[in-house]
Amino acid sequence: MRWAEVKQMMRDTGVDVVGDTDTTLALSWPPPSGRTVHVMAVYQGAIGDLGEWIGLIAMVCQLSDTSLEEISALNAELFMGALVVNPPLPDEPDGQRLVTLRHSLRIDELQVEEFMYALKPIVLNADSLRERINGQEQR
Amino acid sequence: MSVPAFDPFDGAASRQLDRLQEAVRAIGLKTGEVRETPFGVGFGVAWSDTRFSVVSATYEETVGFIYVTAGVLKAVPQARRPLLEVCNGLTRDNPLFPAFLHDAEAGWDVLLSARSPVEVLMSQPAFFRLLLEYGPGTAELALERFAAEGISTAERHTWSEDVPRLIIRSVM
């Protein structure tokens, strides 16, 4: 399994590691705005004959559950990652759903350059989308 | 059907698609001809009449990005919320291929479409091949998800009929 090697590789990049379990590595990396963006790397295992994969999940914002159409429209502009609206959180106010930016990476031959090539736009996109979505919500 | 197209970049999109078509052939896949539509240009890569991907670009960009698209539902009944919920769930499970509801007046379709920089696909043929092959297989799984929610269509997108339809819907 390459997951252990990939975890070590992620640590070696210098990105802050703020949590570590058997199947996840929680990363924190500041975009130029200075805000913190949290990204979870999640081991997804082997998918058919497509090898082993990880998911990168960046936290974007919380929304009322009426915004699926806007979220879908924003996806058409992205080239790294896709926005999704997650199921309602059990301990949050009614209608509040977490919006995340997700990307999948095949790790069989993953090198640090390819990982960083994915991680940087995920963080930058998550940061800018948070502003954009929150702006739309306030209008 | 050949539609005269407006290309403000004087054929830049078609030239980019020609390069990509060569790249697809170099990785051992057969492509259809480059098709021009009023809104974008593209070509298909088929394994059967209902199992195919479309590679497309819009005329409006600098043609640095292209779309790899597979059709899921054609002319689907217009129930926006359930369709968006399933699309959201599909995207959550497979962010490489976000699922979109394309709600044109002429009919609503659901597509899987990945937007990617051209140079990444040119320099990473294994990734390009993965996208091309993964789309139709993922579309089959998506059909099952929609069917489980009671959503289906009588028609499927077909290679023989719908390459221009998917080119247009992928870019707008």
mmCIF file of C-alpha atoms in Angstrom:
data_model
loop_
_atom_site.group_PDB
_atom_site.id
_atom_site.type_symbol
_atom_site.label_atom_id
_atom_site.label_comp_id
_atom_site.label_asym_id
_atom_site.label_seq_id
_atom_site.Cartn_x
_atom_site.Cartn_y
_atom_site.Cartn_z
ATOM 1 C CA MET A 1 0.000 0.000 0.000
ATOM 2 C CA ARG A 2 1.384 3.385 -1.011
ATOM 3 C CA TRP A 3 -0.670 5.377 1.479
ATOM 4 C CA ALA A 4 2.038 5.320 4.165
ATOM 5 C CA GLU A 5 4.627 6.565 1.667
ATOM 6 C CA VAL A 6 2.286 9.257 0.396
ATOM 7 C CA LYS A 7 1.565 10.410 3.925
ATOM 8 C CA GLN A 8 5.274 10.788 4.562
ATOM 9 C CA MET A 9 5.667 12.624 1.274
ATOM 10 C CA MET A 10 2.940 15.072 2.302
ATOM 11 C CA ARG A 11 4.699 15.657 5.609
ATOM 12 C CA ASP A 12 7.990 16.268 3.811
ATOM 13 C CA THR A 13 6.496 19.101 1.742
ATOM 14 C CA GLY A 14 6.473 21.322 4.804
ATOM 15 C CA VAL A 15 2.694 21.733 4.785
ATOM 16 C CA ASP A 16 1.393 21.850 8.374
ATOM 17 C CA VAL A 17 -0.012 18.513 9.499
ATOM 18 C CA VAL A 18 -2.713 19.060 12.109
ATOM 19 C CA GLY A 19 -4.149 15.560 12.391
ATOM 20 C CA ASP A 20 -3.251 12.001 11.485
ATOM 21 C CA THR A 21 -5.297 8.795 11.523
ATOM 22 C CA ASP A 22 -5.039 5.450 9.700
ATOM 23 C CA THR A 23 -6.919 6.761 6.695
ATOM 24 C CA THR A 24 -6.625 10.549 6.903
ATOM 25 C CA LEU A 25 -4.048 13.292 7.128
ATOM 26 C CA ALA A 26 -5.314 16.762 8.020
ATOM 27 C CA LEU A 27 -3.317 19.570 6.428
ATOM 28 C CA SER A 28 -3.346 23.307 6.923
ATOM 29 C CA TRP A 29 -1.831 25.687 4.425
ATOM 30 C CA PRO A 30 -2.213 29.454 4.236
ATOM 31 C CA PRO A 31 -3.049 31.024 0.874
ATOM 32 C CA PRO A 32 -1.769 34.565 0.159
ATOM 33 C CA SER A 33 -4.878 36.039 1.820
ATOM 34 C CA GLY A 34 -3.489 34.877 5.154
ATOM 35 C CA ARG A 35 -6.642 32.970 6.007
ATOM 36 C CA THR A 36 -6.217 29.326 6.926
ATOM 37 C CA VAL A 37 -7.559 26.653 4.618
ATOM 38 C CA HIS A 38 -7.945 23.157 6.025
ATOM 39 C CA VAL A 39 -7.510 20.242 3.651
ATOM 40 C CA MET A 40 -8.136 16.615 4.542
ATOM 41 C CA ALA A 41 -6.290 13.930 2.588
ATOM 42 C CA VAL A 42 -8.372 10.750 2.753
ATOM 43 C CA TYR A 43 -7.192 7.327 1.652
ATOM 44 C CA GLN A 44 -9.838 5.853 -0.642
ATOM 45 C CA GLY A 45 -8.199 2.505 -1.386
ATOM 46 C CA ALA A 46 -8.022 0.749 -4.719
ATOM 47 C CA ILE A 47 -10.786 1.500 -7.220
ATOM 48 C CA GLY A 48 -11.258 -1.429 -9.591
ATOM 49 C CA ASP A 49 -8.267 -1.724 -11.877
ATOM 50 C CA LEU A 50 -7.541 2.021 -11.573
ATOM 51 C CA GLY A 51 -5.119 1.630 -8.685
ATOM 52 C CA GLU A 52 -5.077 3.350 -5.290
ATOM 53 C CA TRP A 53 -6.567 6.828 -4.818
ATOM 54 C CA ILE A 54 -6.705 9.569 -2.231
ATOM 55 C CA GLY A 55 -9.257 12.332 -1.913
ATOM 56 C CA LEU A 56 -8.331 15.922 -1.063
ATOM 57 C CA ILE A 57 -11.189 17.682 0.718
ATOM 58 C CA ALA A 58 -10.893 21.417 1.431
ATOM 59 C CA MET A 59 -13.348 23.159 3.714
ATOM 60 C CA VAL A 60 -15.002 26.122 1.983
ATOM 61 C CA CYS A 61 -17.993 27.404 3.950
ATOM 62 C CA GLN A 62 -21.410 26.608 5.393
ATOM 63 C CA LEU A 63 -24.579 27.379 3.483
ATOM 64 C CA SER A 64 -28.293 27.072 3.712
ATOM 65 C CA ASP A 65 -29.422 24.139 1.588
ATOM 66 C CA THR A 66 -30.898 26.222 -1.209
ATOM 67 C CA SER A 67 -27.754 26.736 -3.240
ATOM 68 C CA LEU A 68 -27.145 23.550 -5.213
ATOM 69 C CA GLU A 69 -27.653 25.333 -8.511
ATOM 70 C CA GLU A 70 -25.115 28.073 -7.775
ATOM 71 C CA ILE A 71 -22.603 25.506 -6.535
ATOM 72 C CA SER A 72 -23.048 23.458 -9.687
ATOM 73 C CA ALA A 73 -22.555 26.553 -11.853
ATOM 74 C CA LEU A 74 -19.302 27.372 -10.072
ATOM 75 C CA ASN A 75 -18.021 23.864 -10.838
ATOM 76 C CA ALA A 76 -18.114 24.638 -14.536
ATOM 77 C CA GLU A 77 -15.352 27.204 -13.963
ATOM 78 C CA LEU A 78 -12.986 25.005 -11.968
ATOM 79 C CA PHE A 79 -10.214 22.872 -13.350
ATOM 80 C CA MET A 80 -8.965 21.341 -10.115
ATOM 81 C CA GLY A 81 -11.503 19.995 -7.698
ATOM 82 C CA ALA A 82 -15.271 20.183 -7.600
ATOM 83 C CA LEU A 83 -17.566 21.887 -5.103
ATOM 84 C CA VAL A 84 -20.080 19.707 -3.319
ATOM 85 C CA VAL A 85 -22.725 20.373 -0.708
ATOM 86 C CA ASN A 86 -22.535 17.839 2.087
ATOM 87 C CA PRO A 87 -25.439 16.363 4.057
ATOM 88 C CA PRO A 88 -26.790 18.566 6.865
ATOM 89 C CA LEU A 89 -24.654 18.548 9.977
ATOM 90 C CA PRO A 90 -26.470 17.018 12.949
ATOM 91 C CA ASP A 91 -25.373 19.676 15.416
ATOM 92 C CA GLU A 92 -25.779 22.750 13.210
ATOM 93 C CA PRO A 93 -28.786 25.043 12.748
ATOM 94 C CA ASP A 94 -31.488 23.807 10.364
ATOM 95 C CA GLY A 95 -30.564 23.917 6.745
ATOM 96 C CA GLN A 96 -26.866 24.552 7.242
ATOM 97 C CA ARG A 97 -24.712 22.338 5.055
ATOM 98 C CA LEU A 98 -20.950 22.246 4.715
ATOM 99 C CA VAL A 99 -19.556 23.091 1.283
ATOM 100 C CA THR A 100 -16.301 21.361 0.387
ATOM 101 C CA LEU A 101 -13.972 21.409 -2.573
ATOM 102 C CA ARG A 102 -12.953 17.873 -3.492
ATOM 103 C CA HIS A 103 -10.368 16.347 -5.765
ATOM 104 C CA SER A 104 -9.154 12.789 -6.333
ATOM 105 C CA LEU A 105 -5.569 11.766 -6.996
ATOM 106 C CA ARG A 106 -4.253 8.422 -8.084
ATOM 107 C CA ILE A 107 -1.308 7.587 -5.830
ATOM 108 C CA ASP A 108 0.306 4.576 -7.511
ATOM 109 C CA GLU A 109 2.990 6.805 -8.974
ATOM 110 C CA LEU A 110 2.243 10.077 -7.204
ATOM 111 C CA GLN A 111 5.264 12.346 -6.825
ATOM 112 C CA VAL A 112 5.604 15.481 -4.765
ATOM 113 C CA GLU A 113 5.355 17.791 -7.802
ATOM 114 C CA GLU A 114 2.022 16.308 -8.858
ATOM 115 C CA PHE A 115 0.724 16.452 -5.298
ATOM 116 C CA MET A 116 1.650 20.104 -4.913
ATOM 117 C CA TYR A 117 0.266 20.853 -8.378
ATOM 118 C CA ALA A 118 -3.081 19.658 -7.048
ATOM 119 C CA LEU A 119 -2.874 20.999 -3.495
ATOM 120 C CA LYS A 120 -2.040 24.616 -4.360
ATOM 121 C CA PRO A 121 -5.034 25.297 -6.636
ATOM 122 C CA ILE A 122 -7.300 23.407 -4.256
ATOM 123 C CA VAL A 123 -6.276 25.730 -1.419
ATOM 124 C CA LEU A 124 -6.410 28.875 -3.555
ATOM 125 C CA ASN A 125 -9.763 27.914 -5.062
ATOM 126 C CA ALA A 126 -11.243 27.013 -1.678
ATOM 127 C CA ASP A 127 -10.134 30.369 -0.300
ATOM 128 C CA SER A 128 -11.494 32.442 -3.193
ATOM 129 C CA LEU A 129 -14.698 30.410 -3.469
ATOM 130 C CA ARG A 130 -15.391 30.983 0.207
ATOM 131 C CA GLU A 131 -15.384 34.738 -0.421
ATOM 132 C CA ARG A 132 -17.420 34.397 -3.587
ATOM 133 C CA ILE A 133 -20.073 32.122 -2.128
ATOM 134 C CA ASN A 134 -20.383 34.150 1.039
ATOM 135 C CA GLY A 135 -20.776 37.269 -1.117
ATOM 136 C CA GLN A 136 -23.587 35.636 -3.081
ATOM 137 C CA GLU A 137 -25.296 34.549 0.115
ATOM 138 C CA GLN A 138 -25.252 38.067 1.521
ATOM 139 C CA ARG A 139 -26.844 39.637 -1.586
ATOM 140 C CA MET B 1 -23.888 18.046 -40.062
ATOM 141 C CA SER B 2 -21.298 20.764 -40.497
ATOM 142 C CA VAL B 3 -22.209 24.121 -39.002
ATOM 143 C CA PRO B 4 -20.306 27.244 -40.019
ATOM 144 C CA ALA B 5 -18.787 28.517 -36.791
ATOM 145 C CA PHE B 6 -17.708 31.907 -35.555
ATOM 146 C CA ASP B 7 -14.202 31.607 -34.223
ATOM 147 C CA PRO B 8 -12.787 34.921 -32.966
ATOM 148 C CA PHE B 9 -9.411 33.274 -32.562
ATOM 149 C CA ASP B 10 -9.167 32.402 -36.266
ATOM 150 C CA GLY B 11 -9.184 28.665 -35.876
ATOM 151 C CA ALA B 12 -7.233 28.519 -32.610
ATOM 152 C CA ALA B 13 -9.790 26.174 -31.065
ATOM 153 C CA SER B 14 -9.752 23.842 -34.058
ATOM 154 C CA ARG B 15 -5.960 23.786 -34.106
ATOM 155 C CA GLN B 16 -5.891 22.974 -30.400
ATOM 156 C CA LEU B 17 -8.376 20.161 -30.951
ATOM 157 C CA ASP B 18 -6.253 18.837 -33.831
ATOM 158 C CA ARG B 19 -3.294 18.613 -31.428
ATOM 159 C CA LEU B 20 -5.417 16.805 -28.862
ATOM 160 C CA GLN B 21 -6.753 14.454 -31.496
ATOM 161 C CA GLU B 22 -3.182 13.511 -32.393
ATOM 162 C CA ALA B 23 -2.453 12.946 -28.693
ATOM 163 C CA VAL B 24 -5.466 10.651 -28.404
ATOM 164 C CA ARG B 25 -4.365 8.663 -31.429
ATOM 165 C CA ALA B 26 -0.850 8.427 -29.984
ATOM 166 C CA ILE B 27 -2.218 6.696 -26.887
ATOM 167 C CA GLY B 28 -3.931 4.128 -29.066
ATOM 168 C CA LEU B 29 -7.540 5.340 -29.160
ATOM 169 C CA LYS B 30 -9.597 6.057 -32.253
ATOM 170 C CA THR B 31 -11.274 9.417 -32.611
ATOM 171 C CA GLY B 32 -14.042 10.829 -34.724
ATOM 172 C CA GLU B 33 -13.568 13.912 -36.868
ATOM 173 C CA VAL B 34 -13.272 17.365 -35.342
ATOM 174 C CA ARG B 35 -16.769 18.877 -35.395
ATOM 175 C CA GLU B 36 -17.507 22.597 -35.338
ATOM 176 C CA THR B 37 -20.702 23.844 -33.732
ATOM 177 C CA PRO B 38 -21.921 27.424 -33.224
ATOM 178 C CA PHE B 39 -20.585 27.430 -29.645
ATOM 179 C CA GLY B 40 -17.525 25.232 -29.614
ATOM 180 C CA VAL B 41 -15.490 22.606 -31.335
ATOM 181 C CA GLY B 42 -14.770 19.012 -30.379
ATOM 182 C CA PHE B 43 -14.424 15.390 -31.281
ATOM 183 C CA GLY B 44 -15.574 12.078 -29.861
ATOM 184 C CA VAL B 45 -13.760 8.961 -28.727
ATOM 185 C CA ALA B 46 -16.053 5.925 -28.851
ATOM 186 C CA TRP B 47 -16.039 2.350 -27.594
ATOM 187 C CA SER B 48 -19.636 1.693 -28.641
ATOM 188 C CA ASP B 49 -22.664 3.734 -29.731
ATOM 189 C CA THR B 50 -23.597 4.533 -26.130
ATOM 190 C CA ARG B 51 -20.125 4.412 -24.585
ATOM 191 C CA PHE B 52 -18.148 7.459 -25.667
ATOM 192 C CA SER B 53 -16.417 10.621 -24.485
ATOM 193 C CA VAL B 54 -16.330 14.031 -26.131
ATOM 194 C CA VAL B 55 -13.309 16.364 -26.031
ATOM 195 C CA SER B 56 -14.338 19.981 -26.603
ATOM 196 C CA ALA B 57 -13.268 23.609 -26.362
ATOM 197 C CA THR B 58 -15.102 26.898 -26.492
ATOM 198 C CA TYR B 59 -14.219 29.642 -28.967
ATOM 199 C CA GLU B 60 -14.430 32.222 -26.207
ATOM 200 C CA GLU B 61 -11.398 31.299 -24.161
ATOM 201 C CA THR B 62 -7.767 31.371 -25.090
ATOM 202 C CA VAL B 63 -8.252 27.650 -25.641
ATOM 203 C CA GLY B 64 -6.002 26.806 -22.707
ATOM 204 C CA PHE B 65 -8.667 24.557 -21.224
ATOM 205 C CA ILE B 66 -10.724 21.756 -22.670
ATOM 206 C CA TYR B 67 -13.632 19.671 -21.464
ATOM 207 C CA VAL B 68 -13.838 15.886 -21.408
ATOM 208 C CA THR B 69 -17.520 14.987 -21.217
ATOM 209 C CA ALA B 70 -19.701 11.898 -21.041
ATOM 210 C CA GLY B 71 -23.475 11.929 -21.338
ATOM 211 C CA VAL B 72 -25.644 10.451 -18.583
ATOM 212 C CA LEU B 73 -29.298 11.415 -19.103
ATOM 213 C CA LYS B 74 -30.746 12.815 -22.328
ATOM 214 C CA ALA B 75 -33.970 14.811 -22.342
ATOM 215 C CA VAL B 76 -34.593 14.069 -18.692
ATOM 216 C CA PRO B 77 -37.919 15.025 -17.004
ATOM 217 C CA GLN B 78 -37.581 18.533 -15.589
ATOM 218 C CA ALA B 79 -37.480 18.047 -11.828
ATOM 219 C CA ARG B 80 -34.685 20.383 -10.825
ATOM 220 C CA ARG B 81 -34.205 19.659 -7.131
ATOM 221 C CA PRO B 82 -33.992 15.834 -7.318
ATOM 222 C CA LEU B 83 -31.676 16.069 -10.322
ATOM 223 C CA LEU B 84 -29.378 18.541 -8.557
ATOM 224 C CA GLU B 85 -29.309 16.409 -5.417
ATOM 225 C CA VAL B 86 -28.191 13.322 -7.343
ATOM 226 C CA CYS B 87 -25.652 15.390 -9.320
ATOM 227 C CA ASN B 88 -24.264 16.723 -6.032
ATOM 228 C CA GLY B 89 -23.973 13.198 -4.603
ATOM 229 C CA LEU B 90 -22.238 11.935 -7.730
ATOM 230 C CA THR B 91 -19.767 14.816 -7.625
ATOM 231 C CA ARG B 92 -19.116 14.198 -3.933
ATOM 232 C CA ASP B 93 -18.191 10.592 -4.717
ATOM 233 C CA ASN B 94 -16.232 11.380 -7.852
ATOM 234 C CA PRO B 95 -14.902 14.942 -8.043
ATOM 235 C CA LEU B 96 -12.761 14.100 -11.072
ATOM 236 C CA PHE B 97 -15.981 14.146 -13.102
ATOM 237 C CA PRO B 98 -18.454 16.671 -11.710
ATOM 238 C CA ALA B 99 -22.053 15.951 -12.698
ATOM 239 C CA PHE B 100 -24.001 18.820 -14.252
ATOM 240 C CA LEU B 101 -27.611 19.489 -15.012
ATOM 241 C CA HIS B 102 -27.758 21.245 -18.393
ATOM 242 C CA ASP B 103 -31.153 22.906 -18.487
ATOM 243 C CA ALA B 104 -31.547 24.182 -22.040
ATOM 244 C CA GLU B 105 -34.951 25.147 -23.383
ATOM 245 C CA ALA B 106 -34.545 22.395 -25.952
ATOM 246 C CA GLY B 107 -34.357 19.804 -23.184
ATOM 247 C CA TRP B 108 -32.537 18.975 -19.992
ATOM 248 C CA ASP B 109 -29.511 16.660 -19.955
ATOM 249 C CA VAL B 110 -27.222 15.433 -17.205
ATOM 250 C CA LEU B 111 -23.533 15.288 -18.117
ATOM 251 C CA LEU B 112 -20.263 14.385 -16.441
ATOM 252 C CA SER B 113 -17.636 16.894 -17.452
ATOM 253 C CA ALA B 114 -14.032 17.506 -16.400
ATOM 254 C CA ARG B 115 -12.299 20.795 -17.277
ATOM 255 C CA SER B 116 -8.566 20.491 -17.650
ATOM 256 C CA PRO B 117 -5.626 22.545 -18.929
ATOM 257 C CA VAL B 118 -4.641 21.387 -22.421
ATOM 258 C CA GLU B 119 -0.974 21.267 -21.552
ATOM 259 C CA VAL B 120 -1.595 18.920 -18.633
ATOM 260 C CA LEU B 121 -3.357 16.462 -20.927
ATOM 261 C CA MET B 122 -0.668 16.807 -23.593
ATOM 262 C CA SER B 123 2.120 16.160 -21.110
ATOM 263 C CA GLN B 124 0.283 13.438 -19.143
ATOM 264 C CA PRO B 125 -1.072 10.961 -21.703
ATOM 265 C CA ALA B 126 -1.873 8.389 -19.029
ATOM 266 C CA PHE B 127 -4.080 10.931 -17.253
ATOM 267 C CA PHE B 128 -5.705 11.939 -20.555
ATOM 268 C CA ARG B 129 -6.454 8.304 -21.312
ATOM 269 C CA LEU B 130 -7.828 7.822 -17.811
ATOM 270 C CA LEU B 131 -10.230 10.734 -18.258
ATOM 271 C CA LEU B 132 -11.380 9.513 -21.653
ATOM 272 C CA GLU B 133 -11.968 5.937 -20.516
ATOM 273 C CA TYR B 134 -13.263 6.748 -17.052
ATOM 274 C CA GLY B 135 -16.062 9.069 -18.227
ATOM 275 C CA PRO B 136 -18.328 6.545 -19.954
ATOM 276 C CA GLY B 137 -17.854 3.949 -17.207
ATOM 277 C CA THR B 138 -18.679 6.545 -14.577
ATOM 278 C CA ALA B 139 -21.730 7.566 -16.590
ATOM 279 C CA GLU B 140 -23.023 3.992 -16.407
ATOM 280 C CA LEU B 141 -22.725 4.077 -12.616
ATOM 281 C CA ALA B 142 -24.409 7.475 -12.571
ATOM 282 C CA LEU B 143 -27.346 6.075 -14.544
ATOM 283 C CA GLU B 144 -27.802 3.456 -11.831
ATOM 284 C CA ARG B 145 -27.802 6.163 -9.152
ATOM 285 C CA PHE B 146 -30.470 8.135 -10.974
ATOM 286 C CA ALA B 147 -32.519 4.974 -11.544
ATOM 287 C CA ALA B 148 -32.372 4.239 -7.816
ATOM 288 C CA GLU B 149 -34.010 7.654 -7.278
ATOM 289 C CA GLY B 150 -36.670 6.864 -9.864
ATOM 290 C CA ILE B 151 -35.112 9.105 -12.534
ATOM 291 C CA SER B 152 -34.561 7.683 -16.006
ATOM 292 C CA THR B 153 -34.991 8.542 -19.656
ATOM 293 C CA ALA B 154 -36.142 6.585 -22.670
ATOM 294 C CA GLU B 155 -33.233 7.817 -24.765
ATOM 295 C CA ARG B 156 -29.479 7.588 -24.255
ATOM 296 C CA HIS B 157 -26.864 9.851 -25.785
ATOM 297 C CA THR B 158 -25.433 8.054 -28.798
ATOM 298 C CA TRP B 159 -22.215 8.384 -30.709
ATOM 299 C CA SER B 160 -24.081 8.423 -33.998
ATOM 300 C CA GLU B 161 -26.440 11.271 -33.013
ATOM 301 C CA ASP B 162 -25.190 13.258 -30.072
ATOM 302 C CA VAL B 163 -21.534 14.270 -30.396
ATOM 303 C CA PRO B 164 -22.501 17.827 -31.512
ATOM 304 C CA ARG B 165 -25.113 17.975 -28.705
ATOM 305 C CA LEU B 166 -22.474 17.137 -26.096
ATOM 306 C CA ILE B 167 -19.940 19.552 -27.615
ATOM 307 C CA ILE B 168 -22.450 22.393 -27.353
ATOM 308 C CA ARG B 169 -23.681 21.472 -23.880
ATOM 309 C CA SER B 170 -20.189 20.944 -22.495
ATOM 310 C CA VAL B 171 -19.066 24.474 -23.380
ATOM 311 C CA MET B 172 -22.130 26.485 -22.378
#
